[in-house]
Amino acid sequence: MDTKTEKKYRIGDFAEVTGLSSPTLRYYEKEGLIKPHRTENGLRYYTDQDTDWIKFLLHLKSTGMTIEQLKQYVDWRAEGDSTIDKRVALLEDVRSNFEKEFDNLQKSWTILNDKLDWYKGKVNGHIEDSESFAAYLKRLNHEE
Amino acid sequence: MDTKTEKKYRIGDFAEVTGLSSPTLRYYEKEGLIKPHRTENGLRYYTDQDTDWIKFLLHLKSTGMTIEQLKQYVDWRAEGDSTIDKRVALLEDVRSNFEKEFDNLQKSWTILNDKLDWYKGKVNGHIEDSESFAAYLKRLNHEE
DNA sequence: ATTAAACTTAAAGCTAACTTTAATATAAGA
DNA sequence: TCTTATATTAAAGTTAGCTTTAAGTTTAAT
């Protein structure tokens, strides 16, 4: 009566599922971020639960968490519910840094767009050829 | 009748102004991103125009432009108006990549926040202890 | 005039996050 | 059964973007 036959992925298939390479998966394992299962012959295999974790891990990574921080997170998780506060504190710290960086990025995006507008204005002549980009930004109130 | 006495910054002061280190400024110079002036004794100095350029460069950098791409941009700029199309194309390419990455970051930010909410719900008991994070995301319609 | 801080160069070193290599073993399909 | 794909390990190599070092020179303040 097996209520749920778990799908098993070998490293190559799991690499496709996650968008990572096999060497990267082995690297993450070596760094302690994943713990795949093994067949009786010693081959790695991964399950759908591992997929969930990898996806979450990749989101954390793109918010700026380093491998080392992720490792810390994994270790705390393995210790159980007594470390929830630490995990929350870590994630809140990551979020706070990320938000700062995110604001910077928005600013940079604005400046990049301004520059493209400036080029276009220059090319079809509705911005004075003599108006510097710095002056243009000042006029838009986008300078720092 | 000197209509405008330009302020001159030595590398250490310019480092403070830009938030970069002196070695980084020398490195950027070696890579062809800046061309400071020199005193008669060979010391570098920078002007307010250089500040504008560095600020813009740092914005481009944070949108994902590499040193190499910045160097290309600088070279084209030095060639004059005939390369405006190339520069615009480069910046548009950078913008497009940036926008994709930005969407990802927004998604990651959402997931990070969901995780923190999940932890909080778990701790003060209004999320079933048995509800996995994956299930929680599904309930919020935030899964991939 | 002296001294300390700041500058000069070229080259080597560092860090994060992989990627590649080499030599070998296991597994899956015809 | 044979062949080919995929797996195994440990270790070395790569890349971007700086940072540090070493040995000497210039500047600024006392």
Coordinates of C-alpha atoms (C1' of nucleotides) in Angstrom, one line a residue:
Chain A
M1 CA 0.0 0.0 0.0
D2 CA 2.6 2.5 -0.9
T3 CA 0.7 5.8 -0.6
K4 CA 3.3 7.8 -2.4
T5 CA 6.0 6.5 -4.7
E6 CA 8.7 9.2 -4.6
K7 CA 10.3 10.2 -7.9
K8 CA 14.1 9.8 -7.8
Y9 CA 16.3 12.0 -9.9
R10 CA 19.9 11.1 -10.7
I11 CA 22.3 14.1 -10.7
G12 CA 22.1 14.8 -14.4
D13 CA 18.3 14.9 -14.4
F14 CA 18.2 16.9 -11.2
A15 CA 20.6 19.4 -12.8
E16 CA 18.1 19.9 -15.6
V17 CA 15.2 20.3 -13.1
T18 CA 17.1 22.9 -11.1
G19 CA 19.0 24.7 -13.9
L20 CA 22.3 24.0 -12.1
S21 CA 25.1 21.9 -13.5
S22 CA 26.1 18.5 -12.0
P23 CA 29.5 19.9 -10.8
T24 CA 27.7 22.8 -9.2
L25 CA 25.4 20.3 -7.4
R26 CA 28.4 18.4 -6.1
Y27 CA 30.0 21.7 -5.1
Y28 CA 26.9 22.7 -3.1
E29 CA 26.9 19.3 -1.5
K30 CA 30.6 19.7 -0.5
E31 CA 29.7 23.1 1.0
G32 CA 27.0 21.5 3.0
L33 CA 24.0 23.1 1.3
I34 CA 22.4 19.8 0.1
K35 CA 22.4 16.3 1.2
P36 CA 21.3 14.0 -1.6
H37 CA 20.4 10.3 -1.0
R38 CA 22.4 7.4 -2.3
T39 CA 21.5 4.3 -4.1
E40 CA 22.9 1.0 -2.8
N41 CA 25.8 1.5 -5.3
G42 CA 26.6 4.9 -4.1
L43 CA 25.0 7.0 -6.8
R44 CA 23.4 10.2 -5.7
Y45 CA 19.7 10.7 -6.1
Y46 CA 17.4 13.6 -5.4
T47 CA 13.7 13.9 -4.7
D48 CA 11.0 16.6 -5.2
Q49 CA 11.6 17.8 -1.7
D50 CA 15.2 18.5 -2.7
T51 CA 13.8 20.5 -5.6
D52 CA 11.8 22.7 -3.3
W53 CA 14.9 23.4 -1.2
I54 CA 17.1 24.2 -4.2
K55 CA 14.6 26.6 -5.5
F56 CA 14.3 28.4 -2.2
L57 CA 18.1 28.4 -1.8
L58 CA 18.5 30.0 -5.3
H59 CA 16.0 32.7 -4.3
L60 CA 18.0 33.4 -1.1
K61 CA 21.2 33.4 -3.1
S62 CA 19.9 36.0 -5.5
T63 CA 18.9 38.3 -2.6
G64 CA 22.6 38.3 -1.8
M65 CA 23.1 35.5 0.7
T66 CA 26.5 33.9 0.4
I67 CA 27.2 30.2 0.3
E68 CA 28.6 30.5 3.8
Q69 CA 25.4 32.1 5.1
L70 CA 23.3 29.5 3.4
K71 CA 25.4 26.9 5.1
Q72 CA 24.8 28.5 8.5
Y73 CA 21.1 28.5 7.7
V74 CA 21.2 24.8 6.8
D75 CA 23.0 24.0 10.0
W76 CA 20.6 25.9 12.1
R77 CA 17.7 24.2 10.4
A78 CA 19.2 20.8 11.1
E79 CA 19.4 21.7 14.8
G80 CA 15.6 22.0 14.9
D81 CA 13.0 24.6 16.1
S82 CA 15.2 26.0 18.9
T83 CA 17.1 27.9 16.2
I84 CA 14.1 29.5 14.5
D85 CA 14.9 32.9 16.1
K86 CA 18.4 32.8 14.7
R87 CA 17.2 31.9 11.3
V88 CA 14.6 34.6 11.3
A89 CA 17.2 37.1 12.4
L90 CA 19.5 36.0 9.6
L91 CA 16.8 36.3 7.0
E92 CA 15.8 39.7 8.3
D93 CA 19.3 40.9 8.0
V94 CA 19.5 39.6 4.5
R95 CA 16.2 41.3 3.6
S96 CA 17.4 44.6 5.0
N97 CA 20.6 44.6 3.0
F98 CA 18.7 43.5 0.0
E99 CA 16.3 46.4 0.3
K100 CA 19.1 48.9 0.4
E101 CA 20.7 47.4 -2.7
F102 CA 17.3 47.2 -4.4
D103 CA 16.8 51.0 -3.9
N104 CA 20.2 51.6 -5.4
L105 CA 19.3 49.4 -8.4
Q106 CA 16.1 51.4 -8.9
K107 CA 18.1 54.6 -8.9
S108 CA 20.6 53.1 -11.4
W109 CA 17.8 52.0 -13.6
T110 CA 16.4 55.5 -13.7
I111 CA 19.8 57.0 -14.6
L112 CA 20.3 54.4 -17.3
N113 CA 17.0 55.3 -18.8
D114 CA 17.7 59.0 -18.5
K115 CA 20.9 58.4 -20.4
L116 CA 19.1 56.6 -23.2
D117 CA 16.5 59.5 -23.3
W118 CA 19.3 62.0 -23.4
Y119 CA 21.0 60.2 -26.3
K120 CA 17.7 60.1 -28.2
G121 CA 17.0 63.8 -27.5
K122 CA 20.5 64.6 -28.7
V123 CA 20.2 62.6 -31.9
N124 CA 16.8 64.0 -32.9
G125 CA 17.7 67.4 -31.8
H126 CA 15.3 68.3 -29.1
I127 CA 18.0 68.4 -26.5
E128 CA 20.7 71.1 -27.0
D129 CA 23.9 69.5 -28.2
S130 CA 25.6 71.5 -25.6
E131 CA 23.6 70.2 -22.7
S132 CA 25.7 67.8 -20.7
F133 CA 24.2 64.7 -19.2
A134 CA 24.9 66.1 -15.8
A135 CA 23.0 69.2 -16.6
Y136 CA 20.2 67.1 -18.0
L137 CA 20.0 65.1 -14.8
K138 CA 19.9 68.3 -12.8
R139 CA 17.0 69.5 -15.0
L140 CA 15.1 66.3 -14.3
N141 CA 16.0 66.4 -10.6
H142 CA 17.6 63.0 -10.9
E143 CA 21.1 64.0 -9.8
E144 CA 22.6 62.9 -6.5
Chain B
M1 CA 40.5 86.4 -16.4
D2 CA 40.1 82.9 -15.3
T3 CA 36.3 82.4 -15.5
K4 CA 36.4 79.2 -13.7
T5 CA 39.1 77.8 -11.4
E6 CA 38.7 74.1 -11.5
K7 CA 38.9 72.2 -8.2
K8 CA 41.6 69.5 -8.3
Y9 CA 41.4 66.4 -6.2
R10 CA 44.4 64.2 -5.5
I11 CA 43.7 60.5 -5.6
G12 CA 43.0 60.1 -1.8
D13 CA 40.5 62.9 -1.8
F14 CA 38.9 61.7 -5.0
A15 CA 38.6 58.3 -3.4
E16 CA 36.6 59.9 -0.6
V17 CA 34.4 61.8 -3.0
T18 CA 33.6 58.7 -5.0
G19 CA 33.5 56.1 -2.3
L20 CA 36.1 54.0 -4.0
S21 CA 39.6 53.2 -2.7
S22 CA 42.8 54.7 -4.3
P23 CA 43.9 51.2 -5.5
T24 CA 40.5 50.8 -7.1
L25 CA 40.8 54.1 -8.9
R26 CA 44.2 53.1 -10.2
Y27 CA 42.8 49.8 -11.2
Y28 CA 40.0 51.4 -13.2
E29 CA 42.5 53.6 -14.8
K30 CA 44.6 50.6 -15.8
E31 CA 41.5 49.1 -17.3
G32 CA 40.8 52.2 -19.3
L33 CA 37.7 53.5 -17.5
I34 CA 39.2 56.8 -16.3
K35 CA 42.0 59.1 -17.5
P36 CA 43.0 61.4 -14.6
H37 CA 45.2 64.4 -15.3
R38 CA 48.8 64.7 -13.9
T39 CA 50.6 67.5 -12.1
E40 CA 54.1 68.4 -13.5
N41 CA 55.6 66.0 -11.0
G42 CA 53.5 63.1 -12.2
L43 CA 50.8 63.0 -9.4
R44 CA 47.3 62.2 -10.5
Y45 CA 44.5 64.7 -10.1
Y46 CA 40.8 64.6 -10.8
T47 CA 38.2 67.2 -11.4
D48 CA 34.4 67.5 -10.9
Q49 CA 33.8 66.3 -14.4
D50 CA 35.6 63.1 -13.4
T51 CA 33.2 62.8 -10.5
D52 CA 30.2 62.9 -12.8
W53 CA 31.7 60.2 -14.9
I54 CA 32.6 58.0 -12.0
K55 CA 29.1 58.3 -10.6
F56 CA 27.5 57.4 -13.9
L57 CA 30.0 54.5 -14.3
L58 CA 29.0 53.2 -10.9
H59 CA 25.4 53.2 -11.8
L60 CA 26.1 51.4 -15.0
K61 CA 28.2 48.9 -13.0
S62 CA 25.4 48.2 -10.6
T63 CA 23.0 47.5 -13.5
G64 CA 25.3 44.6 -14.4
M65 CA 27.8 46.1 -16.9
T66 CA 31.2 44.6 -16.6
I67 CA 34.5 46.4 -16.6
E68 CA 35.0 45.2 -20.1
Q69 CA 31.7 46.6 -21.3
L70 CA 32.4 49.9 -19.6
K71 CA 35.8 50.0 -21.4
Q72 CA 34.0 49.4 -24.7
Y73 CA 31.6 52.2 -23.9
V74 CA 34.5 54.6 -23.0
D75 CA 36.3 53.7 -26.2
W76 CA 33.3 54.4 -28.3
R77 CA 32.7 57.7 -26.5
A78 CA 36.2 58.7 -27.3
E79 CA 35.6 58.0 -31.0
G80 CA 32.9 60.6 -31.1
D81 CA 29.3 61.0 -32.2
S82 CA 29.6 58.4 -35.0
T83 CA 29.4 55.7 -32.3
I84 CA 26.3 56.9 -30.6
D85 CA 24.2 54.2 -32.1
K86 CA 26.6 51.5 -30.8
R87 CA 26.5 53.1 -27.4
V88 CA 22.8 53.2 -27.3
A89 CA 22.5 49.6 -28.5
L90 CA 24.9 48.6 -25.7
L91 CA 23.0 50.4 -23.1
E92 CA 19.7 49.1 -24.3
D93 CA 21.1 45.6 -24.1
V94 CA 22.3 46.2 -20.6
R95 CA 18.9 47.6 -19.7
S96 CA 17.1 44.6 -21.1
N97 CA 19.2 42.1 -19.2
F98 CA 18.9 44.2 -16.1
E99 CA 15.1 44.2 -16.3
K100 CA 15.0 40.4 -16.5
E101 CA 17.3 40.2 -13.5
F102 CA 15.2 42.8 -11.7
D103 CA 12.1 40.7 -12.1
N104 CA 13.9 37.8 -10.6
L105 CA 15.0 39.8 -7.7
Q106 CA 11.4 41.0 -7.1
K107 CA 10.3 37.4 -7.1
S108 CA 13.1 36.4 -4.7
W109 CA 12.1 39.3 -2.4
T110 CA 8.6 38.0 -2.3
I111 CA 9.7 34.5 -1.4
L112 CA 12.0 35.8 1.3
N113 CA 9.1 37.7 2.8
D114 CA 6.8 34.8 2.5
K115 CA 9.4 32.7 4.4
L116 CA 9.6 35.2 7.2
D117 CA 5.8 35.4 7.4
W118 CA 5.7 31.6 7.5
Y119 CA 8.2 31.5 10.3
K120 CA 6.1 34.0 12.2
G121 CA 2.9 32.2 11.6
K122 CA 4.5 29.0 12.8
V123 CA 5.9 30.5 15.9
N124 CA 2.7 32.2 17.1
G125 CA 0.6 29.3 16.0
H126 CA -1.7 30.6 13.2
I127 CA 0.0 28.4 10.6
E128 CA -0.4 24.7 11.1
D129 CA 2.9 23.3 12.3
S130 CA 2.5 20.6 9.7
E131 CA 2.1 23.0 6.7
S132 CA 5.3 23.0 4.7
F133 CA 6.6 26.1 3.3
A134 CA 6.0 24.7 -0.2
A135 CA 2.4 24.2 0.6
Y136 CA 2.2 27.7 2.1
L137 CA 3.6 29.2 -1.1
K138 CA 1.0 27.2 -3.1
R139 CA -1.7 28.5 -0.9
L140 CA -0.5 32.1 -1.5
N141 CA -0.1 31.3 -5.2
H142 CA 3.5 32.3 -5.0
E143 CA 5.0 29.0 -6.2
E144 CA 6.8 28.6 -9.5
Chain C
dA1 C1' 64.9 71.2 7.6
dT2 C1' 62.6 67.4 9.1
dT3 C1' 59.2 64.2 9.2
dA4 C1' 54.9 61.9 8.4
dA5 C1' 51.4 61.2 5.2
dA6 C1' 50.3 60.5 0.8
dC7 C1' 51.8 59.5 -3.5
dT8 C1' 54.3 56.5 -7.5
dT9 C1' 55.0 51.7 -10.0
dA10 C1' 54.7 46.8 -11.2
dA11 C1' 53.6 42.6 -9.7
dA12 C1' 51.7 39.3 -6.8
dG13 C1' 47.9 37.9 -3.9
dC14 C1' 43.0 37.2 -2.7
dT15 C1' 38.0 35.7 -2.6
dA16 C1' 33.8 33.7 -4.1
dA17 C1' 31.7 30.7 -6.8
dC18 C1' 32.2 27.8 -9.7
dT19 C1' 34.4 24.7 -13.8
dT20 C1' 37.5 21.5 -15.7
dT21 C1' 40.4 17.6 -15.6
dA22 C1' 41.9 12.9 -15.0
dA23 C1' 41.4 8.5 -14.0
dT24 C1' 38.0 5.2 -12.9
dA25 C1' 33.4 2.8 -11.9
dT26 C1' 28.5 2.0 -12.7
dA27 C1' 24.2 1.8 -15.2
dA28 C1' 21.0 1.6 -19.1
dG29 C1' 19.7 0.6 -23.7
dA30 C1' 20.4 -2.2 -28.3
Chain D
dT1 C1' 27.0 -8.7 -23.8
dC2 C1' 28.6 -4.7 -25.5
dT3 C1' 28.6 0.1 -25.8
dT4 C1' 27.7 4.5 -24.5
dA5 C1' 26.1 7.6 -21.2
dT6 C1' 26.5 8.9 -16.8
dA7 C1' 28.4 8.5 -12.5
dT8 C1' 32.4 8.7 -8.9
dT9 C1' 36.6 11.3 -6.5
dA10 C1' 40.1 14.8 -5.5
dA11 C1' 42.5 18.3 -7.1
dA12 C1' 43.8 21.9 -10.1
dG13 C1' 42.2 25.7 -12.9
dT14 C1' 39.3 29.9 -14.0
dT15 C1' 37.1 34.5 -13.8
dA16 C1' 36.0 39.0 -12.2
dG17 C1' 37.1 42.5 -9.5
dC18 C1' 39.6 44.1 -6.7
dT19 C1' 43.6 44.4 -2.7
dT20 C1' 48.1 44.1 -0.9
dT21 C1' 53.0 44.5 -1.1
dA22 C1' 57.5 46.5 -1.7
dA23 C1' 60.5 49.9 -2.6
dG24 C1' 60.9 54.3 -3.6
dT25 C1' 59.2 59.7 -4.4
dT26 C1' 56.6 63.9 -3.4
dT27 C1' 53.9 66.9 -0.6
dA28 C1' 52.4 69.3 3.5
dA29 C1' 52.9 70.6 8.1
dT30 C1' 55.7 71.8 11.8

